[in-house]
XYZ file of C-alpha atoms in Angstrom:
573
model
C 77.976 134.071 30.753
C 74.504 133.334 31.832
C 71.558 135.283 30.789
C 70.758 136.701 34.370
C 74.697 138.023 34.294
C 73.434 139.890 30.891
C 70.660 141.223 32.615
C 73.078 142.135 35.688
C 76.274 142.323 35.015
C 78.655 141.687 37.637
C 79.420 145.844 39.165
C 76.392 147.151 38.569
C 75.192 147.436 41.745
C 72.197 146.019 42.726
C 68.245 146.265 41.406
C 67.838 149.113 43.763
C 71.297 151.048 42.788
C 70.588 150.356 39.252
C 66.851 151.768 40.016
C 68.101 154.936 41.278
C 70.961 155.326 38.798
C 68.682 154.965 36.005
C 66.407 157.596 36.993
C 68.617 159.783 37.907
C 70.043 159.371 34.485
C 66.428 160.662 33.279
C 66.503 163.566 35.505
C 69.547 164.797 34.040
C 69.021 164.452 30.397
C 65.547 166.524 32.124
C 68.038 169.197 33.427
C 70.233 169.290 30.447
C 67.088 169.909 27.961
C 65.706 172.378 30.381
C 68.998 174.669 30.827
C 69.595 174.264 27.245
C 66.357 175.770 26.699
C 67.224 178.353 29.104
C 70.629 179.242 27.247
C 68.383 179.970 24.313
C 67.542 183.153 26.176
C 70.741 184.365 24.989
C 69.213 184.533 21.207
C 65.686 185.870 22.224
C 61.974 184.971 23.871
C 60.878 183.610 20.739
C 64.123 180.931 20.611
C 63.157 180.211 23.971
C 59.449 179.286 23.026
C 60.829 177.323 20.389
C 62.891 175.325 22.807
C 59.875 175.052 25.089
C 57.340 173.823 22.639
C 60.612 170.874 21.602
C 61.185 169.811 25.208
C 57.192 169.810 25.641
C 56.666 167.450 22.827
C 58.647 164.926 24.833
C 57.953 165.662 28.137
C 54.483 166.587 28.139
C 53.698 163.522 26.411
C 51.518 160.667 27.974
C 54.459 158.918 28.030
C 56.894 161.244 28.945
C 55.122 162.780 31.335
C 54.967 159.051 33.024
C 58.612 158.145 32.714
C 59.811 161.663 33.882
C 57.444 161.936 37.133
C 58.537 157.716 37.874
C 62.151 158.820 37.700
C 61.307 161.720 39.652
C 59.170 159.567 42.214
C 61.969 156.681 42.545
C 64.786 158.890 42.312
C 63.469 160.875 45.469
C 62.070 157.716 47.082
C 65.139 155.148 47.089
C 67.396 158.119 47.776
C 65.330 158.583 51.130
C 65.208 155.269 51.652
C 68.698 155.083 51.366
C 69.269 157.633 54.057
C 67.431 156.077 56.292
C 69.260 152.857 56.130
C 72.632 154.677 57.343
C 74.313 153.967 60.766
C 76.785 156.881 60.084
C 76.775 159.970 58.802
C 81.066 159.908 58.449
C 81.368 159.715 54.987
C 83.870 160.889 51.855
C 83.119 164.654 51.788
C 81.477 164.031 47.893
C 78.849 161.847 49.293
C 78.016 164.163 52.251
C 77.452 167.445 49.232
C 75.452 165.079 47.533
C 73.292 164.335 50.122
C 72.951 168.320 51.707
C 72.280 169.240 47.694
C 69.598 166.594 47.143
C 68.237 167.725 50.305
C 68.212 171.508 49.145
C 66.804 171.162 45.842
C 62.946 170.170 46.897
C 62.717 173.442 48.690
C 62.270 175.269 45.498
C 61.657 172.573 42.920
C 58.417 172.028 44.798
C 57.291 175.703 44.371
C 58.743 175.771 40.489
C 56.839 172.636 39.649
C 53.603 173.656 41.399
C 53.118 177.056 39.918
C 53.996 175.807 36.101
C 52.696 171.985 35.999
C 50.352 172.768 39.060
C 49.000 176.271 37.364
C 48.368 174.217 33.858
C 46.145 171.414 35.356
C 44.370 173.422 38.565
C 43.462 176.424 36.038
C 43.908 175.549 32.366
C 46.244 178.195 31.935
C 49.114 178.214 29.138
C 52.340 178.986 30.594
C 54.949 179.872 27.916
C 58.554 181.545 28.814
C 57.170 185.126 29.145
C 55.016 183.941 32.120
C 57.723 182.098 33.485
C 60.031 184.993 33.123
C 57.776 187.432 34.265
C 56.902 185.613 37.459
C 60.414 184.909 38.606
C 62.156 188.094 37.655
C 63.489 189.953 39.733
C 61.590 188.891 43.195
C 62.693 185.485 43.018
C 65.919 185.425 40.631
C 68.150 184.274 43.599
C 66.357 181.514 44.285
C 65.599 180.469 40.873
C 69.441 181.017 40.266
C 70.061 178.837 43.071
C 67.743 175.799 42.264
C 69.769 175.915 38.663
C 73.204 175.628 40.447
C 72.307 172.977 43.004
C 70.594 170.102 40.511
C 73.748 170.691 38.269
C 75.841 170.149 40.872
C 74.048 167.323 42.870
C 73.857 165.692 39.152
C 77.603 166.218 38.110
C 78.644 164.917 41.086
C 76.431 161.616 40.600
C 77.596 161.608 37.305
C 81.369 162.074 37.926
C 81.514 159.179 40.391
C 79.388 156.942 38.487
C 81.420 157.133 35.333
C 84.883 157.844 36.990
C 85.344 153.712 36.596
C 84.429 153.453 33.288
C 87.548 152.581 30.675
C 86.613 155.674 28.150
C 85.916 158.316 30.809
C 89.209 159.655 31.316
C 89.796 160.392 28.069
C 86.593 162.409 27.596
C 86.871 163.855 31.232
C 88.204 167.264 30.150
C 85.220 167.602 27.539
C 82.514 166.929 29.683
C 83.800 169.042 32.030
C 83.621 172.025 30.052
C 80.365 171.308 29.223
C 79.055 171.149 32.928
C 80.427 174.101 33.329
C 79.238 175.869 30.108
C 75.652 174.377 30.247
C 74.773 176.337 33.459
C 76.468 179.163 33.010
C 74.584 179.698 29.865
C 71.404 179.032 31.094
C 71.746 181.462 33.955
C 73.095 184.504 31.918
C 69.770 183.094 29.178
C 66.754 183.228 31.037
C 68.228 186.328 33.217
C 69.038 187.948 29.915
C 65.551 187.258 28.290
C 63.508 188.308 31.963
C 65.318 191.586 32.116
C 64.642 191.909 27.983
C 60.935 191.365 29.138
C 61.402 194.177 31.749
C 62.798 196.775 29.787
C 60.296 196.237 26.696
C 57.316 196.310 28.938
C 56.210 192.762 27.789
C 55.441 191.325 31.298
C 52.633 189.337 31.608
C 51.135 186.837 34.086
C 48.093 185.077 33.201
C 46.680 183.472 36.644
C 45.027 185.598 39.145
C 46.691 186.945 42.550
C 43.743 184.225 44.394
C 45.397 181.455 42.064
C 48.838 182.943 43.287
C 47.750 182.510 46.941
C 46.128 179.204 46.368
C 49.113 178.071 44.660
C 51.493 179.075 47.128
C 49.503 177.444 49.952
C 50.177 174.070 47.882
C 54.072 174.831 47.109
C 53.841 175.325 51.787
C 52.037 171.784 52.206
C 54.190 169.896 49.833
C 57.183 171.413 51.307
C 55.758 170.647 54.612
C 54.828 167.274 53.938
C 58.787 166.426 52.170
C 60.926 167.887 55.139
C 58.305 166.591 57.293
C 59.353 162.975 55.800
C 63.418 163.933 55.526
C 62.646 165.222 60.216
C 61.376 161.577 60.653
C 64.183 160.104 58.978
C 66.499 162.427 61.003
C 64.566 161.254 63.816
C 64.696 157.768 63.266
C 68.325 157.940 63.022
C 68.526 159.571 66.462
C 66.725 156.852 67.810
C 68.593 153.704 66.583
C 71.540 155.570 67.873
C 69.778 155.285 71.050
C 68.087 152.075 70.751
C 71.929 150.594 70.073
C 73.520 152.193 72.939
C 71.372 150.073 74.873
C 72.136 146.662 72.637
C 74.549 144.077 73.386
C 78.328 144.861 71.632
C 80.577 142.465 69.410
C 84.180 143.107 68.916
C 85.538 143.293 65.537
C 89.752 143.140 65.650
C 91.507 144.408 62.575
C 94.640 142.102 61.931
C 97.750 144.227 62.693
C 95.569 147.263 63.053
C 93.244 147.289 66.434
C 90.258 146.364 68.378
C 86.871 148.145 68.377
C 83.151 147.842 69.740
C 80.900 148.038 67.912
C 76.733 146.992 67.749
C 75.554 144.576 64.670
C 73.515 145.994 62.400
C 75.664 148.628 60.793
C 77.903 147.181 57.391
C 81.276 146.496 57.966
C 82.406 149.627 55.950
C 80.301 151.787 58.184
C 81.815 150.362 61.018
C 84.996 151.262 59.673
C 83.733 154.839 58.831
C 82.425 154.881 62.514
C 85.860 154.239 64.351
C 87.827 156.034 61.895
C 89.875 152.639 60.390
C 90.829 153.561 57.018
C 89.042 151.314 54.755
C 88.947 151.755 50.887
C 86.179 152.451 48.812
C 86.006 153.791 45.678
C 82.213 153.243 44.912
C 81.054 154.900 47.971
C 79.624 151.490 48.914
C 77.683 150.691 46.302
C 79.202 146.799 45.404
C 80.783 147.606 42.223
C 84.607 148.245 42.568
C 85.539 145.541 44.926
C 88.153 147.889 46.508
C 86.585 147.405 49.783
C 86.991 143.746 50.142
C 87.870 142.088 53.264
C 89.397 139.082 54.518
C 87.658 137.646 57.112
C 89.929 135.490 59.890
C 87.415 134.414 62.131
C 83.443 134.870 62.458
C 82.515 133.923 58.796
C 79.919 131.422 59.695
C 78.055 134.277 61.405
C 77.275 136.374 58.296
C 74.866 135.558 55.877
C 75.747 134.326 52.183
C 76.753 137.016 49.646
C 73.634 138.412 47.334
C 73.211 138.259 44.160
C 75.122 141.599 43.567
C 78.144 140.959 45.813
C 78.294 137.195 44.559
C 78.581 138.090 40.975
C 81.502 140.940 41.764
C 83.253 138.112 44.061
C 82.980 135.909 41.492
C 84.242 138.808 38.819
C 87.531 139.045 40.937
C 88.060 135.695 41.774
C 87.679 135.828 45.334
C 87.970 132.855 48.136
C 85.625 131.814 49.920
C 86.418 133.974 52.917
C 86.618 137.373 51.039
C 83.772 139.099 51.826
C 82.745 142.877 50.629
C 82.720 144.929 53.201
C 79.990 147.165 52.209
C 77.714 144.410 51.878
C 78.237 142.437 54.850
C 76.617 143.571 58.407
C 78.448 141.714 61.758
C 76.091 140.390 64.040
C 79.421 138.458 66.370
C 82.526 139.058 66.934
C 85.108 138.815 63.844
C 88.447 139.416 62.729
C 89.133 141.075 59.533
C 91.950 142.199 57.049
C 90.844 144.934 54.664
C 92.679 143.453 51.434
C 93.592 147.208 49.996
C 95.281 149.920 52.200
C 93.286 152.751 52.512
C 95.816 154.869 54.892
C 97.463 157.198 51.834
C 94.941 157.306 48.903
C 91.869 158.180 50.779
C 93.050 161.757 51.141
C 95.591 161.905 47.981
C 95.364 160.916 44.358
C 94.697 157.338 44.848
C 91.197 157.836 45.128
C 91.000 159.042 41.482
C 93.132 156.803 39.898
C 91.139 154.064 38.473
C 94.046 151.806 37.288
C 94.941 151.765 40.967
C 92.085 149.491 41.690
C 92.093 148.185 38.280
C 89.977 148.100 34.649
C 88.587 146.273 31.683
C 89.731 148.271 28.779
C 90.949 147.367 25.253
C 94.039 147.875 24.152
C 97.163 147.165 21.295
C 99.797 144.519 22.848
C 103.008 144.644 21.498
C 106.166 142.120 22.374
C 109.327 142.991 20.925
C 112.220 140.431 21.580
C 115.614 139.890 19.805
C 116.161 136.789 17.742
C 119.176 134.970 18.757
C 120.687 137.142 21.354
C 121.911 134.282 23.594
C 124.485 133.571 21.174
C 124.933 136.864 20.039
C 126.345 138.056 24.223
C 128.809 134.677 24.305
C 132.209 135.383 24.026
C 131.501 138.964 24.945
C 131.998 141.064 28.282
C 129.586 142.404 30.380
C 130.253 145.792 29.561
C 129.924 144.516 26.112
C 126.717 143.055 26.547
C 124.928 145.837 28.420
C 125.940 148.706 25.896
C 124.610 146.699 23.012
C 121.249 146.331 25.272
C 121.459 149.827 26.276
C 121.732 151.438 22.758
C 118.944 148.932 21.616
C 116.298 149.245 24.242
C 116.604 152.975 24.352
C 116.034 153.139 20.583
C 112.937 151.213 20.752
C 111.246 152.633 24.022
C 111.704 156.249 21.892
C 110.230 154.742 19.202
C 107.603 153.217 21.363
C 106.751 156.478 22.801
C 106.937 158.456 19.865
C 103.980 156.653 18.435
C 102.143 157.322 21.386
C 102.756 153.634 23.473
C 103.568 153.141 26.544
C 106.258 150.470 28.131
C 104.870 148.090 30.229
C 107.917 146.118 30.956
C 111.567 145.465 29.853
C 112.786 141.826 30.419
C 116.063 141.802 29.254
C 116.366 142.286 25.595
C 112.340 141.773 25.524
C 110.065 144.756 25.303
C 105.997 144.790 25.943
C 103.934 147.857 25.135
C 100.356 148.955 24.997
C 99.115 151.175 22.439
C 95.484 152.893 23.572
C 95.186 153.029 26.792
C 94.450 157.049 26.551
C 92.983 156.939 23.577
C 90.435 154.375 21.772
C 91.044 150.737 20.773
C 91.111 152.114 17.357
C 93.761 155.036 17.355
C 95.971 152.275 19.465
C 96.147 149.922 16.575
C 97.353 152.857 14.408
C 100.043 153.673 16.751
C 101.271 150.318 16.849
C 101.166 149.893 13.115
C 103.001 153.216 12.952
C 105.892 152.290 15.779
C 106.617 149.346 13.065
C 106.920 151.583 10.299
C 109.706 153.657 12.166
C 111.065 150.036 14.224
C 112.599 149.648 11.050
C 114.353 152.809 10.584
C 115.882 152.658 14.275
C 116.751 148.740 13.298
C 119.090 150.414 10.948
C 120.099 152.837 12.870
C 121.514 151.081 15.953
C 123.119 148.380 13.457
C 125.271 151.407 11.347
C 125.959 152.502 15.846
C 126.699 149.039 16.517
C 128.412 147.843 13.717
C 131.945 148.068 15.389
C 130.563 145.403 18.130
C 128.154 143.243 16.170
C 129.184 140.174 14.297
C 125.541 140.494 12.549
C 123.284 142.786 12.481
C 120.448 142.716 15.072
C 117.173 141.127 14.104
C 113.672 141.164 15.674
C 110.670 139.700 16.479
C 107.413 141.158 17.150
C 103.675 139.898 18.005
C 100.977 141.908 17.942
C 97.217 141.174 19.322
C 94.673 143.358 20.765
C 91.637 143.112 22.651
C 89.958 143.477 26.282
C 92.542 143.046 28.726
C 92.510 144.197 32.707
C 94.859 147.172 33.383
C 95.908 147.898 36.743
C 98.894 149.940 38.873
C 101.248 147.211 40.321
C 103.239 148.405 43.150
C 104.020 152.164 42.260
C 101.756 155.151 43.316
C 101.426 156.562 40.205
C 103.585 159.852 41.079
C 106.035 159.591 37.879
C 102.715 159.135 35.438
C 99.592 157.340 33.814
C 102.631 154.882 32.773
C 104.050 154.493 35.917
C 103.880 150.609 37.726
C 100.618 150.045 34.753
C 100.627 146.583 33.672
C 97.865 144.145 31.360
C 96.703 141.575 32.010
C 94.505 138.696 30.717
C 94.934 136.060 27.778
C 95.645 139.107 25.062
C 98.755 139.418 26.862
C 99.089 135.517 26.437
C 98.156 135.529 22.553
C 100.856 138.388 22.061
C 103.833 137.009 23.627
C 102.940 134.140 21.876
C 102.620 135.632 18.794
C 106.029 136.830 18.959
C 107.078 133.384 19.226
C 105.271 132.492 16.181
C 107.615 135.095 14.257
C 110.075 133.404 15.653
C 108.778 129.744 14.154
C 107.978 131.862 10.861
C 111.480 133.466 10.789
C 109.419 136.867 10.499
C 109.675 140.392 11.861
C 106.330 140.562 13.196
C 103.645 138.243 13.585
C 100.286 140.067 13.967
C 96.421 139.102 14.635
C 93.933 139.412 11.545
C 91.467 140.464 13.555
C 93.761 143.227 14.790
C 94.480 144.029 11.080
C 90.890 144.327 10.345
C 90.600 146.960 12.851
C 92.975 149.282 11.061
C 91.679 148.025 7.519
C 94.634 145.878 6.793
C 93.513 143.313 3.845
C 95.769 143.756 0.579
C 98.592 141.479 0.772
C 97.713 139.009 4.074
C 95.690 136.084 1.869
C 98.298 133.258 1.986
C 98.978 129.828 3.186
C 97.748 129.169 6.563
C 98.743 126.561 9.260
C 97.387 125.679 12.616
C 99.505 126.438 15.867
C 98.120 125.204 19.518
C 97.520 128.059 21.794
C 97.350 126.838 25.162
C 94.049 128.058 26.978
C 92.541 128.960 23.776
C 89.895 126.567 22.220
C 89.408 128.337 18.518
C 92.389 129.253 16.406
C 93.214 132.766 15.684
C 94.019 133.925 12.038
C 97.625 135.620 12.201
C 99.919 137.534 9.182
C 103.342 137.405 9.247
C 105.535 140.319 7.435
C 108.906 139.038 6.591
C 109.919 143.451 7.284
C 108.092 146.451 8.232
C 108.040 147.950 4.633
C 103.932 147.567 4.343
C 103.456 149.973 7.392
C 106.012 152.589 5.572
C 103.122 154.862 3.561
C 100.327 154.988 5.464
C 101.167 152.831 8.113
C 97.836 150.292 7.196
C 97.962 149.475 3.578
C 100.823 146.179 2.925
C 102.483 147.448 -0.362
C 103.215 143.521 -1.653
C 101.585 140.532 -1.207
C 104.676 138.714 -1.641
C 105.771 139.999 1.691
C 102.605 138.696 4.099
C 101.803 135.039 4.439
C 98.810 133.593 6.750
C 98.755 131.648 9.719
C 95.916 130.560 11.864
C 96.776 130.910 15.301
């Protein structure tokens, strides 16, 4: 991976996106200081002050008071801008609240910010919580109510679908949804609790005179003037390119197996889509960093230009060919044909939209392959009822076993078994789980053998490698409607190293054959320093350290501490 890559890694989105993300992300940890600092109303005024003085030690700092109002500045700015560069206002309903919150939040931001930040530099005045309060309560508690509701919600909402295709999010999701909700509703019953404290004690007390009120609220009027003056010309602007391209020449973009429409270059594909109301998928809202919205293009490539940096690093990410082209990215200037790669008809108004393994993720996970030695021989001579009933009575043993521990089944190939262990919880507490399904693999072992033993001529043995690590986990072919389990597959060259592994147990006559690295993980080291020999992995240029365990005994206690040396012996892999 290059160095530019590091800097921008393929997803991100590009400098702009990143620009605004960032600041945002500034604005909110803003937000989550400042309502925090409200909910300390709940305690008393002098908590709150105490809170204030904190968040002013950061934020009213030369150089927080630079990085706050540039996040504030950019934020606003690129936001605009981006606006203005829409053909279309049809858009997921998410991205339209957005934009009507972000465009509802200056009205009384401007007035909050002018008479505390403007009132300390025009007149030199102090203002501490008590002044706050006592301006604001009860004359303009609605409004001050409402500001705290809409910049929670415009920033959740930036915040859900920004993180929403991270690996970790889902399993903190819950969390961090009680928390936006407990954040603001403790700020609003704290600094209404603390203003109405102020009230009935007769403490209320404003410190600027009602000529610096006036002159104050003159300059809350001209800055609101001069931002919805700016948000009318972009509104205004928009009418006219609507106008402008009525008048322009049209190109015809044809949908393979779909239909025909007219349309006027300039717009992206994706709006175009949006536009004529042709389902087309995407997850990101157009921002180039799921991928979801790539399109095949048939005909008219030579008329677009070349892919950006951002798109060419994500096309690159996924592999694509030469004529796959993002449609969010790409704006038609001649007639095309096209083939949106995902189908957009069912998820775009169900559950599709917020599964992320539908469109696929890097996570990392536990792989497990469990296979029985010898099992060719083992079904010869045997009938088919036979045969399946042994299967039957094994596989369901070790899929309970699998699940138990907290796995889940990717796929069953016969008498061959592959599970993932973390893929709802971390890397970490995978690991465990898989350590801990070969702790109680033994026990069932035993179990379908003393079931069995009527139909066995020996008992049944396995085989099982183990490796972890990044892999790419995505939906294959199901909807998703039986669970997070349902149609999920990995893949990637852990899967590779673990099925291979499994051989190696084979080679080793072992029961499992496991990574040291993956051993390390759950702090694995008594009884694994042995001979070692080299086995050729193919697509892997360094050899991997692997244990084998000749039976499952070392996982029995605490499912990570080998109880004999005698019973681990080291390969490298």
């Amino acid at each position: 991976m290059t160095a530019k890559m590091k800097r921008h890694p393929p997803g991100a989105g590009s400098i702009e996106q990143q620009l605004r993300l960032y600041a945002g992300l500034v604005l909110f940890v803003f937000v989550s200081l400042h309502f925090l600092n409200h909910a300390l109303g709940n305690i008393s005024l002098a908590a709150m002050n105490w809170g204030q003085d904190l968040r002013y030690s950061i934020w009213h700092s030369k150089i927080g008071g630079w990085v706050l109002y540039g996040a504030l500045t950019t934020h606003v700015a690129l936001a605009l801008w981006k606006i203005a560069r829409r053909r279309t206002f049809k858009m997921p309903i998410w991205e339209a609240v957005q934009i009507v919150l972000g465009l509802l939040i200056p009205y009384v931001l401007i007035k909050h910010i002018v008479t505390t930040r403007g009132a300390e530099a025009a007149f030199h005045s102090y203002i501490d919580y008590q002044h706050t309060l006592s301006a604001l309560w009860p004359n303009h508690a609605f409004l001050q109510s409402s500001l705290l509701v809409i910049v929670w919600l415009h920033g959740c909402i930036g915040l859900h679908y920004w993180l929403r295709m991270k690996s970790w999010y889902a399993a903190i999701r819950a969390l961090l949804f009680l928390l936006a909700v407990m954040i603001p509703l403790l700020a609003l019953t704290g600094w209404i609790s603390a203003a109405r404290r102020l009230v009935l004690e007769g403490k209320v007390k404003v410190n600027i005179t009602a000529a610096q009120q006036a002159e104050l609220l003159t300059i809350t009027e001209a800055a609101r003037g001069v931002f919805y003056a700016i948000a009318a010309g972009l509104v205004l602007f928009f009418i006219l390119r609507k106008v402008v391209d009525a008048l322009r020449h049209r190109i015809s973009i044809r949908y393979l197996d779909t239909r025909t429409i007219k349309t006027v270059p300039g717009p992206t594909l994706l709006e175009i889509s949006r536009m004529k109301g042709i389902p087309h998928m995407s997850i990101c809202g157009g921002r180039a960093r799921c991928s979801t919205c790539r399109t095949l293009i048939l005909s008219g490539q030579a008329t677009i230009k070349d892919p950006g940096s951002t798109e060419a690093q994500v096309l690159k990410r996924i592999g694509a060919s030469s004529n796959v082209r993002l449609a969010c990215q790409i704006r038609p200037t001649s007639d095309m044909t096209v083939r949106p790669l995902f189908s957009a008809g069912r998820a775009i108004s169900g559950e599709g939209l917020l599964d992320r393994y539908r469109w696929g993720v890097e996570q990392k996970i536990a792989i497990m392959f469990i296979d029985l030695r010898g099992f060719t021989s083992l079904s010869e001579g045997k009938l088919p009822f036979d045969v399946v009933f042994i299967l039957n009575r094994y596989v369901d043993g070790v899929v309970r076993i699998i699940k138990k521990n907290g796995g889940m089944v990717d796929k069953i190939m016969g008498d061959g078994i592959m599970a993932l262990y973390g893929v709802e919880t971390s890397f970490e507490a995978g690991v465990h789980s898989a350590l801990a399904t070969l702790a109680d693999l033994s026990e069932e072992l035993s179990r379908v053998n003393d079931d069995l033993a009527g139909h066995l001529d020996a008992p049944l043995r396995v085989a099982v490698g183990l490796h972890g690590g990044t892999v790419i986990l995505g939906r294959i072919g199901l909807d998703g409607k039986s669970g997070v389990a349902s149609g999920l597959t990995a893949l990637g060259d852990v899967v590779n190293v673990a099925a291979r592994l499994e051989g190696v147990a084979k080679e080793e006559n072992a029961m499992a054959a496991i990574s040291r690295e993956l051993l390390e993980v759950a702090a694995v080291s008594a009884g694994v320093e042995s001979s070692r020999r080299s086995v050729v992995v193919r697509g892997r240029q360094a050899a991997l350290e692997v244990v084998c365990f000749s039976d499952f005994g070392p996982f029995e206690s605490k499912k990570q501490t080998p109880s004999a040396p005698s019973q681990a012996q080291n390969t490298s892999l």
